[in-house]
């Protein structure tokens, strides 16, 4: 399993970010997703079997405070956590696709002047940066 994680350090609407994640995956913005109640943290998640090789999930505290992150896994806290997860190994094609997904979501966050950090498959978190997606002229480049 390969996961790319984005943690947003500023307040952002979880449902709006989830719509951005679904659009990045090329999924329609209809009801093919579900809300999972994990007590004080909820998770919005796309449904499998929609023809894309990844799921998107957005984790956010119900009370609106900060998401605690997962210090044991090296995931910092923030207001919202977005994850793109693919089954299988981390081949080059999957890695490039995940970087493009992070670039698309990151472009949206950066355009709104929101601070964010990201990690691909357990690598250290990189602040406010995602690689350039050659298919998205709005992608962040540094």
Tab-separated table of C-alpha atoms in Angstrom:
chain	number	residue	atom	x	y	z
A	1	UNK	CA	0.000	0.000	0.000
A	2	UNK	CA	1.268	3.470	-0.928
A	3	UNK	CA	-0.017	6.618	0.788
A	4	UNK	CA	0.575	10.297	0.144
A	5	UNK	CA	-0.465	12.447	3.101
A	6	UNK	CA	-1.132	16.186	3.186
A	7	UNK	CA	-1.618	17.971	6.509
A	8	UNK	CA	-3.206	21.440	6.410
A	9	UNK	CA	-2.045	23.766	9.205
A	10	UNK	CA	-4.772	26.370	8.671
A	11	UNK	CA	-8.532	26.057	8.948
A	12	UNK	CA	-10.083	24.691	5.777
A	13	UNK	CA	-13.514	23.270	4.997
A	14	UNK	CA	-13.052	19.474	4.993
A	15	UNK	CA	-15.875	18.928	2.511
A	16	UNK	CA	-14.443	21.475	0.085
A	17	UNK	CA	-10.978	19.877	0.317
A	18	UNK	CA	-12.582	16.472	-0.214
A	19	UNK	CA	-14.201	17.792	-3.414
A	20	UNK	CA	-10.742	18.962	-4.556
A	21	UNK	CA	-9.303	15.496	-3.824
A	22	UNK	CA	-12.088	13.781	-5.797
A	23	UNK	CA	-11.536	16.174	-8.706
A	24	UNK	CA	-7.774	15.462	-8.584
A	25	UNK	CA	-8.595	11.757	-8.930
A	26	UNK	CA	-10.947	12.499	-11.825
A	27	UNK	CA	-14.008	11.348	-9.891
A	28	UNK	CA	-17.437	12.943	-10.179
A	29	UNK	CA	-18.652	15.059	-7.284
A	30	UNK	CA	-21.701	12.896	-6.675
A	31	UNK	CA	-22.591	10.734	-3.694
A	32	UNK	CA	-20.120	7.897	-4.286
A	33	UNK	CA	-18.351	8.421	-0.973
A	34	UNK	CA	-19.096	7.896	2.700
A	35	UNK	CA	-18.565	9.518	6.081
A	36	UNK	CA	-16.979	7.381	8.787
A	37	UNK	CA	-17.466	8.432	12.410
A	38	UNK	CA	-14.321	7.786	14.481
A	39	UNK	CA	-15.720	9.558	17.546
A	40	UNK	CA	-13.900	12.917	17.794
A	41	UNK	CA	-12.404	12.635	14.268
A	42	UNK	CA	-14.533	11.990	11.172
A	43	UNK	CA	-13.315	10.698	7.834
A	44	UNK	CA	-14.729	11.387	4.380
A	45	UNK	CA	-13.639	8.616	1.999
A	46	UNK	CA	-14.166	7.777	-1.655
A	47	UNK	CA	-15.593	4.361	-2.399
A	48	UNK	CA	-13.435	1.682	-4.007
A	49	UNK	CA	-14.230	0.286	-7.462
A	50	UNK	CA	-14.692	3.670	-9.142
A	51	UNK	CA	-12.116	3.035	-11.844
A	52	UNK	CA	-9.190	4.917	-10.289
A	53	UNK	CA	-6.277	3.192	-8.563
A	54	UNK	CA	-6.447	5.262	-5.369
A	55	UNK	CA	-8.797	6.232	-2.576
A	56	UNK	CA	-8.962	9.735	-1.154
A	57	UNK	CA	-9.788	10.385	2.480
A	58	UNK	CA	-10.072	13.567	4.508
A	59	UNK	CA	-9.790	13.317	8.306
A	60	UNK	CA	-11.024	16.204	10.445
A	61	UNK	CA	-11.994	16.835	14.081
A	62	UNK	CA	-15.734	17.090	14.613
A	63	UNK	CA	-15.342	19.956	17.095
A	64	UNK	CA	-13.334	21.990	14.570
A	65	UNK	CA	-10.043	22.057	16.461
A	66	UNK	CA	-6.785	20.546	15.320
A	67	UNK	CA	-6.367	16.989	14.114
A	68	UNK	CA	-3.863	15.321	16.455
A	69	UNK	CA	-1.857	13.697	13.664
A	70	UNK	CA	0.008	10.513	14.504
A	71	UNK	CA	3.287	11.320	16.291
A	72	UNK	CA	4.294	7.630	16.372
A	73	UNK	CA	4.090	7.529	12.553
A	74	UNK	CA	5.736	10.956	12.152
A	75	UNK	CA	2.506	12.640	10.985
A	76	UNK	CA	2.219	16.193	12.339
A	77	UNK	CA	-1.008	17.637	13.662
A	78	UNK	CA	-3.066	20.146	11.734
A	79	UNK	CA	-6.663	21.067	11.076
A	80	UNK	CA	-7.262	18.525	8.313
A	81	UNK	CA	-5.403	15.492	7.009
A	82	UNK	CA	-5.834	14.429	3.353
A	83	UNK	CA	-4.584	11.026	2.204
A	84	UNK	CA	-4.371	9.413	-1.228
A	85	UNK	CA	-3.918	5.638	-0.876
A	86	UNK	CA	-3.183	3.034	-3.549
A	87	UNK	CA	-2.939	-0.725	-3.188
A	88	UNK	CA	0.183	-2.442	-4.377
A	89	UNK	CA	3.781	-1.390	-4.443
A	90	UNK	CA	5.411	1.945	-4.920
A	91	UNK	CA	6.578	1.627	-8.520
A	92	UNK	CA	7.729	4.691	-10.440
A	93	UNK	CA	4.384	5.190	-12.179
A	94	UNK	CA	2.470	5.131	-8.878
A	95	UNK	CA	5.011	7.488	-7.284
A	96	UNK	CA	4.647	10.003	-10.142
A	97	UNK	CA	0.867	9.808	-9.986
A	98	UNK	CA	0.851	10.398	-6.219
A	99	UNK	CA	3.183	13.368	-6.660
A	100	UNK	CA	0.794	14.772	-9.258
A	101	UNK	CA	-2.147	14.312	-6.854
A	102	UNK	CA	-0.211	16.158	-4.134
A	103	UNK	CA	0.609	18.893	-6.639
A	104	UNK	CA	-3.034	19.362	-7.606
A	105	UNK	CA	-4.301	19.479	-4.023
A	106	UNK	CA	-1.330	21.615	-2.974
A	107	UNK	CA	-1.979	24.115	-5.761
A	108	UNK	CA	-5.515	24.573	-4.499
A	109	UNK	CA	-4.287	25.035	-0.918
A	110	UNK	CA	-1.508	27.430	-1.922
A	111	UNK	CA	-3.915	29.515	-4.037
A	112	UNK	CA	-5.937	30.017	-0.846
A	113	UNK	CA	-2.802	30.940	1.127
A	114	UNK	CA	-3.194	27.921	3.394
A	115	UNK	CA	-0.121	26.379	4.978
A	116	UNK	CA	0.354	22.683	4.288
A	117	UNK	CA	2.922	19.940	4.444
A	118	UNK	CA	3.083	16.607	2.641
A	119	UNK	CA	4.738	13.216	2.690
A	120	UNK	CA	4.842	10.375	0.196
A	121	UNK	CA	4.895	6.817	1.504
A	122	UNK	CA	6.424	7.557	4.894
A	123	UNK	CA	9.098	9.992	3.729
A	124	UNK	CA	9.753	13.053	5.912
A	125	UNK	CA	7.158	15.812	5.587
A	126	UNK	CA	8.027	18.678	3.241
A	127	UNK	CA	6.480	22.059	4.061
A	128	UNK	CA	4.282	23.791	1.481
A	129	UNK	CA	5.737	22.060	-1.527
A	130	UNK	CA	4.637	19.492	-4.097
A	131	UNK	CA	6.356	18.572	-7.327
A	132	UNK	CA	5.269	20.168	-10.576
A	133	UNK	CA	2.550	18.231	-12.405
A	134	UNK	CA	3.231	18.775	-16.121
A	135	UNK	CA	-0.473	18.250	-16.834
A	136	UNK	CA	-1.609	20.995	-14.434
A	137	UNK	CA	-0.466	24.527	-15.319
A	138	UNK	CA	-1.611	25.696	-11.868
A	139	UNK	CA	0.673	23.291	-9.985
A	140	UNK	CA	3.128	24.674	-7.462
A	141	UNK	CA	6.768	24.720	-8.532
A	142	UNK	CA	9.820	25.615	-6.498
